[in-house]
Tab-separated table of C-alpha atoms in Angstrom:
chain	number	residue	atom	x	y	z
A	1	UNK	CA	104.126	109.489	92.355
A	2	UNK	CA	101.734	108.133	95.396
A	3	UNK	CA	97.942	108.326	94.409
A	4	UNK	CA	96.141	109.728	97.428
A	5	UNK	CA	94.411	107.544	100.031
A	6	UNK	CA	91.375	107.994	102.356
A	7	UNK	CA	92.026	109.225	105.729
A	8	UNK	CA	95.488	108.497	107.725
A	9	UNK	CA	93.901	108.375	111.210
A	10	UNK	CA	95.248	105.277	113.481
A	11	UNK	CA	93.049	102.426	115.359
A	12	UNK	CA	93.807	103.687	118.659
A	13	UNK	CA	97.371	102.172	119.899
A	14	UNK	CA	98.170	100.802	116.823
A	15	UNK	CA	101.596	102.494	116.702
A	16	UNK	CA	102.503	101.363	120.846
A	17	UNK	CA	104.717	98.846	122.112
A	18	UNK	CA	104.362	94.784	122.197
A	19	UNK	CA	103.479	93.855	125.225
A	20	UNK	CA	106.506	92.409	127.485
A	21	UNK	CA	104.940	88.636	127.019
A	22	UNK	CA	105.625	88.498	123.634
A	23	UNK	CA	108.699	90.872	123.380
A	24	UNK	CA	111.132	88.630	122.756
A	25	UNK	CA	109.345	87.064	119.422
A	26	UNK	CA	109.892	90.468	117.806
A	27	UNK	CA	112.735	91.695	116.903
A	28	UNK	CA	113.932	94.967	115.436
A	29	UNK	CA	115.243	96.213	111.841
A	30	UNK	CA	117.949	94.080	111.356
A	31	UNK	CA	121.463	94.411	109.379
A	32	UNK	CA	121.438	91.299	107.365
A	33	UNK	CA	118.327	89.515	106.721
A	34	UNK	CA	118.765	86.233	107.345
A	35	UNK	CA	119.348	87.315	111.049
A	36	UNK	CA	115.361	88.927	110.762
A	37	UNK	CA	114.254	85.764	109.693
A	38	UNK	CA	116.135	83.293	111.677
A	39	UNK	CA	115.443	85.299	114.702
A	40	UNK	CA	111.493	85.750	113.940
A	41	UNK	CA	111.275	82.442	113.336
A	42	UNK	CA	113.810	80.624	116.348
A	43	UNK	CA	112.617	82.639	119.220
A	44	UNK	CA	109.650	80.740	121.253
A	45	UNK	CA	110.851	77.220	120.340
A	46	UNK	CA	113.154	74.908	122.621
A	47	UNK	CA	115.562	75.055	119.077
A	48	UNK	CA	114.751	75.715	115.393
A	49	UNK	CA	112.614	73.227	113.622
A	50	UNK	CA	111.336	71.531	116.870
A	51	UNK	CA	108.017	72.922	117.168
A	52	UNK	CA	104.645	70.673	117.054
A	53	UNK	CA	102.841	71.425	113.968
A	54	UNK	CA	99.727	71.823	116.205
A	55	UNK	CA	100.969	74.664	117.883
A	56	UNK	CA	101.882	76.761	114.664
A	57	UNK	CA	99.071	79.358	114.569
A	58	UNK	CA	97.853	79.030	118.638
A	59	UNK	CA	99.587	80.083	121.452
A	60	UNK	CA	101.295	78.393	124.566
A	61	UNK	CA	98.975	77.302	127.011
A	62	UNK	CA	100.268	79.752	129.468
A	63	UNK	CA	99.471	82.664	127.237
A	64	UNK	CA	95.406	81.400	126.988
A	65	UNK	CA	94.524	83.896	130.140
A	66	UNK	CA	95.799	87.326	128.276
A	67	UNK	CA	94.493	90.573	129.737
A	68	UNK	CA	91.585	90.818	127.725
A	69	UNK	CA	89.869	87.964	128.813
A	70	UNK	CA	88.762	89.451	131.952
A	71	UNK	CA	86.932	92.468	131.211
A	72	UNK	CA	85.446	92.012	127.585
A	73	UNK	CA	86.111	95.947	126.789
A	74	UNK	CA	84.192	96.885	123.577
A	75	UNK	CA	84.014	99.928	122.171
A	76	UNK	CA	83.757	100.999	118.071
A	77	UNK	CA	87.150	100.892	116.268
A	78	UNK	CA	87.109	104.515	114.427
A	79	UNK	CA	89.602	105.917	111.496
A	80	UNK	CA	91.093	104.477	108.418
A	81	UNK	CA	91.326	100.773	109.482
A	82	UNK	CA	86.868	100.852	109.852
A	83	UNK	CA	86.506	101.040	106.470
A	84	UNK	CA	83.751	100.020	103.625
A	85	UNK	CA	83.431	100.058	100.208
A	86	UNK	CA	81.692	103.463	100.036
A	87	UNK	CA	84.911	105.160	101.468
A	88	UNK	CA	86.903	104.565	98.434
A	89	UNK	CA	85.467	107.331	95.800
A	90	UNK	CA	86.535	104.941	92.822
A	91	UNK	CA	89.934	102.988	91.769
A	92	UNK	CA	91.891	105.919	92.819
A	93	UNK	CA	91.090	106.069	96.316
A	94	UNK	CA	92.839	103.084	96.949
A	95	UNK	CA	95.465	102.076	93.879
A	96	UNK	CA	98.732	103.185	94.088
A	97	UNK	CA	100.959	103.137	90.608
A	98	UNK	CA	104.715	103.310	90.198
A	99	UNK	CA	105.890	104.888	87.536
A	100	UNK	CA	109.282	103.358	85.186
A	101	UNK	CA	111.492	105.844	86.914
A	102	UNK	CA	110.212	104.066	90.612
A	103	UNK	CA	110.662	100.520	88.680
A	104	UNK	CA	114.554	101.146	88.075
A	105	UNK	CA	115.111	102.266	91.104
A	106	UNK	CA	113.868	99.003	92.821
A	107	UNK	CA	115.559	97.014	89.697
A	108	UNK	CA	119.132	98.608	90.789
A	109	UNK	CA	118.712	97.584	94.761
A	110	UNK	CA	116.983	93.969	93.143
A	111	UNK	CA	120.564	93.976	91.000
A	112	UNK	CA	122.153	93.477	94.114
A	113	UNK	CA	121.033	90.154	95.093
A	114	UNK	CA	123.018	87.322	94.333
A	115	UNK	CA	121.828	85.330	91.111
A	116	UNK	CA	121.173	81.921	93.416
A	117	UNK	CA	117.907	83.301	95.393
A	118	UNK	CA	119.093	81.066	98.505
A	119	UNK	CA	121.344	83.662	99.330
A	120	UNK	CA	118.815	86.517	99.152
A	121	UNK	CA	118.489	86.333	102.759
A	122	UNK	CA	121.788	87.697	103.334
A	123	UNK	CA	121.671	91.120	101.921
A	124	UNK	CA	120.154	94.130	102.590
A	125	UNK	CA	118.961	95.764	99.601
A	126	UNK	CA	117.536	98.404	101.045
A	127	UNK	CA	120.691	100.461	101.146
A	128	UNK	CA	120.437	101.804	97.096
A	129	UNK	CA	116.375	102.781	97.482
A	130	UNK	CA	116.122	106.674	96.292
A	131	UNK	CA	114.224	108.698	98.597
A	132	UNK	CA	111.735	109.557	96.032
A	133	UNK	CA	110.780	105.575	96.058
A	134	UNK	CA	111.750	105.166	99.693
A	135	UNK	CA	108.907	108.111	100.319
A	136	UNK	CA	106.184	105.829	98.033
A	137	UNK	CA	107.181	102.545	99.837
A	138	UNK	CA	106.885	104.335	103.247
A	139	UNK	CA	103.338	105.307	102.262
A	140	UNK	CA	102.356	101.854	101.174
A	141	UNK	CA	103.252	100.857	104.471
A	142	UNK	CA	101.621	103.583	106.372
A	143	UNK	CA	98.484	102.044	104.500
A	144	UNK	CA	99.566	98.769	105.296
A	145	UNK	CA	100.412	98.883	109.097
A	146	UNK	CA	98.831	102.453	110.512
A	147	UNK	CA	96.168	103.077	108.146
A	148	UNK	CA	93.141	101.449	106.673
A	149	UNK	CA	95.219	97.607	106.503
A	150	UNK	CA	96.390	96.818	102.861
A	151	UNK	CA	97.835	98.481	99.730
A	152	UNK	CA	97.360	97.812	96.006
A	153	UNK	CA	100.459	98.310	93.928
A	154	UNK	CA	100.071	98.700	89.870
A	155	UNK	CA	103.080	98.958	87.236
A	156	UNK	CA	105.889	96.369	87.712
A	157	UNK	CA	107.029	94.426	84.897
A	158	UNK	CA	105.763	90.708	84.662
A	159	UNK	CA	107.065	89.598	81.450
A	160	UNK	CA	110.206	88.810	83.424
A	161	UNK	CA	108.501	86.194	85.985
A	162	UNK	CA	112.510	86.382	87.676
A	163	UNK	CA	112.996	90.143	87.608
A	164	UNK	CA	108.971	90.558	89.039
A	165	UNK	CA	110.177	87.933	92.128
A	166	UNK	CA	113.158	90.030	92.808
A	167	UNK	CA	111.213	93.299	92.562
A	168	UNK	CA	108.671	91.721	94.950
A	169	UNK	CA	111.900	90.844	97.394
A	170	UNK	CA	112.841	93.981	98.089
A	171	UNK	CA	109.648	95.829	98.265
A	172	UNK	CA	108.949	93.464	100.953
A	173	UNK	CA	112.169	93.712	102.593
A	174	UNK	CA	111.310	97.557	103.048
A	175	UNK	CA	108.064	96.881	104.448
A	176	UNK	CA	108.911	94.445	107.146
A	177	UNK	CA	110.569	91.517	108.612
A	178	UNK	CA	109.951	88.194	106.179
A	179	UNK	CA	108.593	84.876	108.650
A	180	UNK	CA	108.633	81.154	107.050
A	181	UNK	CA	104.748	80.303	105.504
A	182	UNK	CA	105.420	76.413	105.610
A	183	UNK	CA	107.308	73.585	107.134
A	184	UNK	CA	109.904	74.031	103.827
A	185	UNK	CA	111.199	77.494	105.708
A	186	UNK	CA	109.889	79.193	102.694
A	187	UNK	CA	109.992	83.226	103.439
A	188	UNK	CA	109.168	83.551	99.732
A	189	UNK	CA	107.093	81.014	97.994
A	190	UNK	CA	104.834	80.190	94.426
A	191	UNK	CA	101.552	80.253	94.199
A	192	UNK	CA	100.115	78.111	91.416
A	193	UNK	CA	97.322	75.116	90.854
A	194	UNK	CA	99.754	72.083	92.029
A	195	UNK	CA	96.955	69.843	91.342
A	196	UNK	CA	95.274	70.590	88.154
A	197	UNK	CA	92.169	71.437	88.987
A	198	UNK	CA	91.012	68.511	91.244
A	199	UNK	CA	89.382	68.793	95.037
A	200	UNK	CA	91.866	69.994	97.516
A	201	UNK	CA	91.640	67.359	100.496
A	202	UNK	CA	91.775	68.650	104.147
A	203	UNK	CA	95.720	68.397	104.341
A	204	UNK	CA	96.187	70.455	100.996
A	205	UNK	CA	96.834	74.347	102.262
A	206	UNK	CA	94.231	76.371	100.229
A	207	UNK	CA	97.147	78.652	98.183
A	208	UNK	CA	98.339	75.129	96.036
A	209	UNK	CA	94.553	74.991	94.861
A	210	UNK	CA	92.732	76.374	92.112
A	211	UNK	CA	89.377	76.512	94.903
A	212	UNK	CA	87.539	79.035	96.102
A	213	UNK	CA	89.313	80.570	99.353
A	214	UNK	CA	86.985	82.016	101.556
A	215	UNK	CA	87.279	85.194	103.709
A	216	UNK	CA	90.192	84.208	106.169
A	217	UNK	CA	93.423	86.208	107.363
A	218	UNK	CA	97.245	83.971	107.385
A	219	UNK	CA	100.474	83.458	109.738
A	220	UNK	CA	102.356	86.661	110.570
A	221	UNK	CA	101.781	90.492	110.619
A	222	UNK	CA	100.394	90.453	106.699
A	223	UNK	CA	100.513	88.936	103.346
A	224	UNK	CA	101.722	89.966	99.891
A	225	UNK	CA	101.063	88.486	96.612
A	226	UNK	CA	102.673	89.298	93.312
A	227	UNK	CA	100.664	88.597	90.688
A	228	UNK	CA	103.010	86.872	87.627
A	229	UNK	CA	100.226	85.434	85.207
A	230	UNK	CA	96.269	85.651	85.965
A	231	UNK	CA	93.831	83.077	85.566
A	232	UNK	CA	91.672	83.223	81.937
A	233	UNK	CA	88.513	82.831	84.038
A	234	UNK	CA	88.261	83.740	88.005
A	235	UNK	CA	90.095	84.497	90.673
A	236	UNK	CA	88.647	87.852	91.544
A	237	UNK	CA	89.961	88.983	94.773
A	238	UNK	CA	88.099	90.319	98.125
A	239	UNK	CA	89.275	92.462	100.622
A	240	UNK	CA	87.323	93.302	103.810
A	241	UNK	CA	88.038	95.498	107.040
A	242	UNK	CA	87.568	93.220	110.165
A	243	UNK	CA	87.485	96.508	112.492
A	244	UNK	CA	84.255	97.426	110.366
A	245	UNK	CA	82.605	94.065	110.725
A	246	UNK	CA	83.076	94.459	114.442
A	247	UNK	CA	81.638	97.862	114.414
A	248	UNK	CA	78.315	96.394	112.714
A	249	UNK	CA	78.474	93.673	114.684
A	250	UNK	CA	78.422	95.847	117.893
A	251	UNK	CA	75.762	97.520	116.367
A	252	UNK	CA	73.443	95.360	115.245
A	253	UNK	CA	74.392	91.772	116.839
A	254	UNK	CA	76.048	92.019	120.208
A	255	UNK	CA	75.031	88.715	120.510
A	256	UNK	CA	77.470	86.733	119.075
A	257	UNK	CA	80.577	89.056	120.568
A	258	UNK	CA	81.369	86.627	123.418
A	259	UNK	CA	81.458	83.949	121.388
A	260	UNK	CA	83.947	86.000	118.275
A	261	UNK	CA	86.125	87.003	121.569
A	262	UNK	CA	86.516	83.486	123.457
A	263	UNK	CA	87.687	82.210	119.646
A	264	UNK	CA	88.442	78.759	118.080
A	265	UNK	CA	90.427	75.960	118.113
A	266	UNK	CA	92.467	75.609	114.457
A	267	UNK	CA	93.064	72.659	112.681
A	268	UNK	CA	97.110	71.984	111.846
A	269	UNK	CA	97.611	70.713	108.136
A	270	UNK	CA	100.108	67.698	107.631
A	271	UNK	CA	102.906	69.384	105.476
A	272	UNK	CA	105.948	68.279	103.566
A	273	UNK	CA	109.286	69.659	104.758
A	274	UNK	CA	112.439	70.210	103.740
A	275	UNK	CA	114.261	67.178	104.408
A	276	UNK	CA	111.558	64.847	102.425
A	277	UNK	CA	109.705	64.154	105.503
A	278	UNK	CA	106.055	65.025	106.280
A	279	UNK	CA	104.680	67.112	109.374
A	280	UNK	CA	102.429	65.591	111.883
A	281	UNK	CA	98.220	67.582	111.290
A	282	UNK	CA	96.868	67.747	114.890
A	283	UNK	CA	93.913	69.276	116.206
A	284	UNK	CA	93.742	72.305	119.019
A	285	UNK	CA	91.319	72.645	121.996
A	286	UNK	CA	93.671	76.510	122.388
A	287	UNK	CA	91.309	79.247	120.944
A	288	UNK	CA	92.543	82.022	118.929
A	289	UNK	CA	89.871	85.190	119.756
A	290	UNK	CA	88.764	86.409	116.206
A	291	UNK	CA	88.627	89.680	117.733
A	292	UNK	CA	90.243	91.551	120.695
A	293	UNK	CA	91.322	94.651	122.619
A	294	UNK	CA	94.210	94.922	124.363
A	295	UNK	CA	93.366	97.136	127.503
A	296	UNK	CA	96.890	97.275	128.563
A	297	UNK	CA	98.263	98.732	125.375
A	298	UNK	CA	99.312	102.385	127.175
A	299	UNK	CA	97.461	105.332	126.871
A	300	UNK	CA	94.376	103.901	124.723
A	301	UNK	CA	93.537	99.936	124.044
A	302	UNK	CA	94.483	98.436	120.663
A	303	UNK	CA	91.698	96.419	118.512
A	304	UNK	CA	93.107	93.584	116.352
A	305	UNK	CA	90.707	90.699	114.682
A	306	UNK	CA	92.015	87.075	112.781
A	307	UNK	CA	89.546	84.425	111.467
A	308	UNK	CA	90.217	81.357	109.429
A	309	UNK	CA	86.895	79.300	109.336
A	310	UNK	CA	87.939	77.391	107.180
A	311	UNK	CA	91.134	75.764	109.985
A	312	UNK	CA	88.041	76.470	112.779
A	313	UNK	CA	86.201	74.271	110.889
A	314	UNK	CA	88.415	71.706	110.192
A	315	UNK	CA	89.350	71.431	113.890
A	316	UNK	CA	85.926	70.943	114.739
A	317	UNK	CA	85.371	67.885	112.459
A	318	UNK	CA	88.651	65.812	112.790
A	319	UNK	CA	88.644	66.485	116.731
A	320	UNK	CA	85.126	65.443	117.051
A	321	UNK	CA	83.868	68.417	118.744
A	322	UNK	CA	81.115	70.236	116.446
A	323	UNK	CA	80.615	73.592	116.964
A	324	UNK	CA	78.073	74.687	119.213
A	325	UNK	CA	74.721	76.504	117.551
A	326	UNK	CA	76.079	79.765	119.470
A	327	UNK	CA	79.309	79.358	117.599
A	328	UNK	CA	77.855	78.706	114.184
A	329	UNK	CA	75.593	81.389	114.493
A	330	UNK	CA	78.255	83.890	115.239
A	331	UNK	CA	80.306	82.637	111.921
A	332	UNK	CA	77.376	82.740	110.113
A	333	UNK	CA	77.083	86.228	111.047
A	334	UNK	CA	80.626	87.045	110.544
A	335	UNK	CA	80.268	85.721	107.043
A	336	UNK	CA	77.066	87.849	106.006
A	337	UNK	CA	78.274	90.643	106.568
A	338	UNK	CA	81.706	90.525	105.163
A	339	UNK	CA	79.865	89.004	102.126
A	340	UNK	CA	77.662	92.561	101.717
A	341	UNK	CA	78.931	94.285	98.634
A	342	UNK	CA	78.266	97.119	100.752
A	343	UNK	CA	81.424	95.760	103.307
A	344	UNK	CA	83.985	94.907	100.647
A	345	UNK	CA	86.102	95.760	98.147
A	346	UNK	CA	86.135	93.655	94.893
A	347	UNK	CA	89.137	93.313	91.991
A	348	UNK	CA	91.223	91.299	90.117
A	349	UNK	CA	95.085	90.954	90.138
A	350	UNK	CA	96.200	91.834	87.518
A	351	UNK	CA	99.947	90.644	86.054
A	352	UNK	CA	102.253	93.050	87.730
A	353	UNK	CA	100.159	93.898	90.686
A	354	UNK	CA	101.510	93.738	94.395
A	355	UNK	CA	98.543	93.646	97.024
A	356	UNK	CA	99.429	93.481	100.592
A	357	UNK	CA	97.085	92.945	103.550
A	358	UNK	CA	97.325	93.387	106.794
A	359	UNK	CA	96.107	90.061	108.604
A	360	UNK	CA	95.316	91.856	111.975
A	361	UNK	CA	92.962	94.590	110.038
A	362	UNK	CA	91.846	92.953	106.903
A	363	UNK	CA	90.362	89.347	105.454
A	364	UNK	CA	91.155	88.660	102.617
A	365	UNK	CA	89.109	85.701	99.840
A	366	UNK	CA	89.903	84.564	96.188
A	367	UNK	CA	86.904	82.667	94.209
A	368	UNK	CA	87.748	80.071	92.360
A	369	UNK	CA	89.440	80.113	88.907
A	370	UNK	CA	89.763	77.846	85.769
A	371	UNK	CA	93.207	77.510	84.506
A	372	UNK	CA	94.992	77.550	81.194
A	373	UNK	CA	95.265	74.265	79.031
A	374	UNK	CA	99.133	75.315	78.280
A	375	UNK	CA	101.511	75.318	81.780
A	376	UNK	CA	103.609	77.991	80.251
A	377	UNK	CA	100.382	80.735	80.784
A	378	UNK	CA	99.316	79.496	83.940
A	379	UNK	CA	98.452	81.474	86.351
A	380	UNK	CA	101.261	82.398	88.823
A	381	UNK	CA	101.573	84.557	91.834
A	382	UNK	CA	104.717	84.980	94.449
A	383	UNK	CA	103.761	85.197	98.380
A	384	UNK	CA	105.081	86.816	101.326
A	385	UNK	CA	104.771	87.141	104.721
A	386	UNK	CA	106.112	90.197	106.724
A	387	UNK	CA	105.901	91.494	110.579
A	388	UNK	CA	105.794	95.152	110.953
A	389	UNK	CA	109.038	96.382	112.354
A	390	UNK	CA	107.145	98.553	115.476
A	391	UNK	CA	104.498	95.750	115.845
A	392	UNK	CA	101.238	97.315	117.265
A	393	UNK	CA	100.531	96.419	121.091
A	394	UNK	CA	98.212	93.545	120.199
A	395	UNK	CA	96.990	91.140	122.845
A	396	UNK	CA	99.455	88.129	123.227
A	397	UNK	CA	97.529	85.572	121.089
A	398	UNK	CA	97.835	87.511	118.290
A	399	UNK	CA	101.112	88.530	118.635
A	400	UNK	CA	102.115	84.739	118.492
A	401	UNK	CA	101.089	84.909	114.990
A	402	UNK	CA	104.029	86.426	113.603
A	403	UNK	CA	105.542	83.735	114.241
A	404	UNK	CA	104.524	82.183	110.908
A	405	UNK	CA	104.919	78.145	110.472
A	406	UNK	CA	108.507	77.351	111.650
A	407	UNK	CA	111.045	75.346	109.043
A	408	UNK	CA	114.946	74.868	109.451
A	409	UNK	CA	115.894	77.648	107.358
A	410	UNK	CA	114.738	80.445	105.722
A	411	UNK	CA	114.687	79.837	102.063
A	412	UNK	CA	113.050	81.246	98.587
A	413	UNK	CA	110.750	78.915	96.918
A	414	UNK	CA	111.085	78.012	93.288
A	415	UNK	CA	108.728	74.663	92.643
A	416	UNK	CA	106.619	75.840	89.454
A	417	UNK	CA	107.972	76.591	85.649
A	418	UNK	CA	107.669	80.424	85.703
């Protein structure tokens, strides 16, 4: 049974139509799944795999003037998605838990995928979900996509690392569309320590590290994680509403708006792909807008928000170009707020936990963790990353998101020793 939420009110034209500039990077529910993630991930490339590293989370340069550029609309972002910490009345508010009956109902429809994982993308398993579990999964992702921007989901098995990563499949699979996370054309990939606890160095992509990950959103719609095996000590999670840091922001330091809405430049990490080979890094002068309405959403405008310092950062110091004290200010200010305990919500993963997060609505940070001696009980997670279906009418730059990082083919990822 669903535990209750906060309130279901929308961000105003969150449920409207993509813009026609984007259209044809999203594509509908599809019959086989392969075709969802070929298509999400060949449209806006000359053909599949050719895209420039540098481009993979910025836009085209003819998409830089979007509508909201002109006019700078602003107004607060009100309902569900403008949340804090003091809206959620205890663990309750905002955990949902499945019960065994839910977990062998997704077990059957997991059943029907094929025992090698590369031909996951094939089949639907949607078609053997109960409506009982159908109605649960259609309320995560009312959370997840209409409402307040992320759901936390408590009671699948993790003994079984396999059966969890098959389980984790097909709840995404009825959320969304899956998009490739890395040049490898992984639509489902492992999250682990690849390097034992030393420094990550400015190629390594934060999820292979045992580091602290600061607040920062990812490629496409949202992300999931599925936690296998937690770390001994660390790793606490952070969740935080971007539509509420606006709202203060508006508030209290207008200031450092224009700055937020012209965005940043973000730094392309060198990546190995498929065929052995390794991915050209590159720097960006195209800016991503960390936050944004789009005016010509229909009836009302639609907010949406990303940030990645970290990538912001990055560009700034291998291209050369610092940022300007305007700019570091209005990080700065960006990060003390969403660092307020006040502003965000604060747990751990535990094994058997799904949380997914809107990366339009919601950051998201991990702090660092210390690892197990023995590989066997290391800590393990599975990752995701999904479009919404009926995308929201977001301005153009951020629809280019969902994109994700384009590889040759969509595969699962299986590098670690679950």
């Amino acid at each position: 049974m669903r535990t209750p939420t906060s309130s279901r009110a929308t961000v105003p034209g969150s449920s409207r139509s993509t813009p026609t500039s984007v259209a044809s990077a999203i594509a509908p529910r599809p019959t086989a799944l392969r075709c969802a993630a070929c298509r999400m991930v060949g449209r806006g490339s000359t053909r599949r795999g050719s895209c420039k590293s540098v481009e993979r989370l910025t836009p085209p340069r003819e998409l830089q003037e979007s509508q909201h550029m002109s006019d700078m609309f602003r107004q607060p972002v009100t309902g569900a998605r403008a949340w804090r910490s003091a809206d959620f009345a205890g663990e309750s508010a905002w955990l949902t838990t499945i019960d065994a009956a839910g977990v062998e109902v997704l077990a059957a429809a997991a059943a029907v995928l094929p025992d090698d994982p590369h031909g996951w993308t094939n089949v639907d398993a949607g078609d053997v979900i109960t409506d009982s579990v159908a109605d649960t999964i259609g309320g995560l992702a009312h959370d997840l996509w209409r409402g307040r921007g992320f759901f936390w989901l408590r009671g699948l098995p993790s003994d079984e690392p396999e059966l969890l990563r098959r389980l984790f499949w097909v709840i995404g699979n009825n959320l969304g569309v899956p998009t490739m996370q890395n040049k490898r054309g992984q639509v489902l990939s492992e999250v682990f320590d690849r390097f034992e606890g030393a420094e990550r160095v400015v190629d390594t992509r934060g999820y292979e590290s045992s580091d602290e990950l600061t607040f920062h959103c990812d490629g496409g719609d949202s992300i999931g994680l599925a936690c296998v095996r937690s770390a001994p000590v660390g790793g606490q999670n952070g969740l935080v509403s971007m539509a509420a840091i606006y709202n203060e922001l508006l508030q209290a330091q207008p200031e450092h708006l224009d700055v937020l809405e012209h965005g940043f430049g973000l730094y392309s990490r060198r990546e190995a792909s498929s065929d052995g080979g390794t991915s050209a890094g590159g720097v960006s002068d195209r800016r991503l807008p960390s936050f944004a309405w789009n005016t010509d959403a229909g009836d009302e405008p639609c907010f949406s928000a990303w940030m990645n310092r970290r990538l912001a950062e990055l560009n700034a110091e291998m291209s050369g170009t610092p940022f300007t004290e305007a700019e570091q200010a209005a990080l700065d200010a960006v990060d003390e707020i969403a660092e307020r305990p006040s502003m965000q919500l604060q747990a751990t993963q535990q094994p058997g936990d799904v949380v997914w997060v809107n990366n339009l609505a919601v950051m998201h940070r991990r702090e660092g963790y210390v690892d197990h001696d023995d590989p066997a009980q290391r800590r393990l997670l599975y990752r995701m990353w999904l479009n919404d279906r009926e995308p929201a009418a977001v301005i153009a730059e951020h629809a280019m998101l969902r994109a994700g990082i384009r590889g040759p083919e969509p595969t699962i990822g299986a590098d670690s020793a679950a």
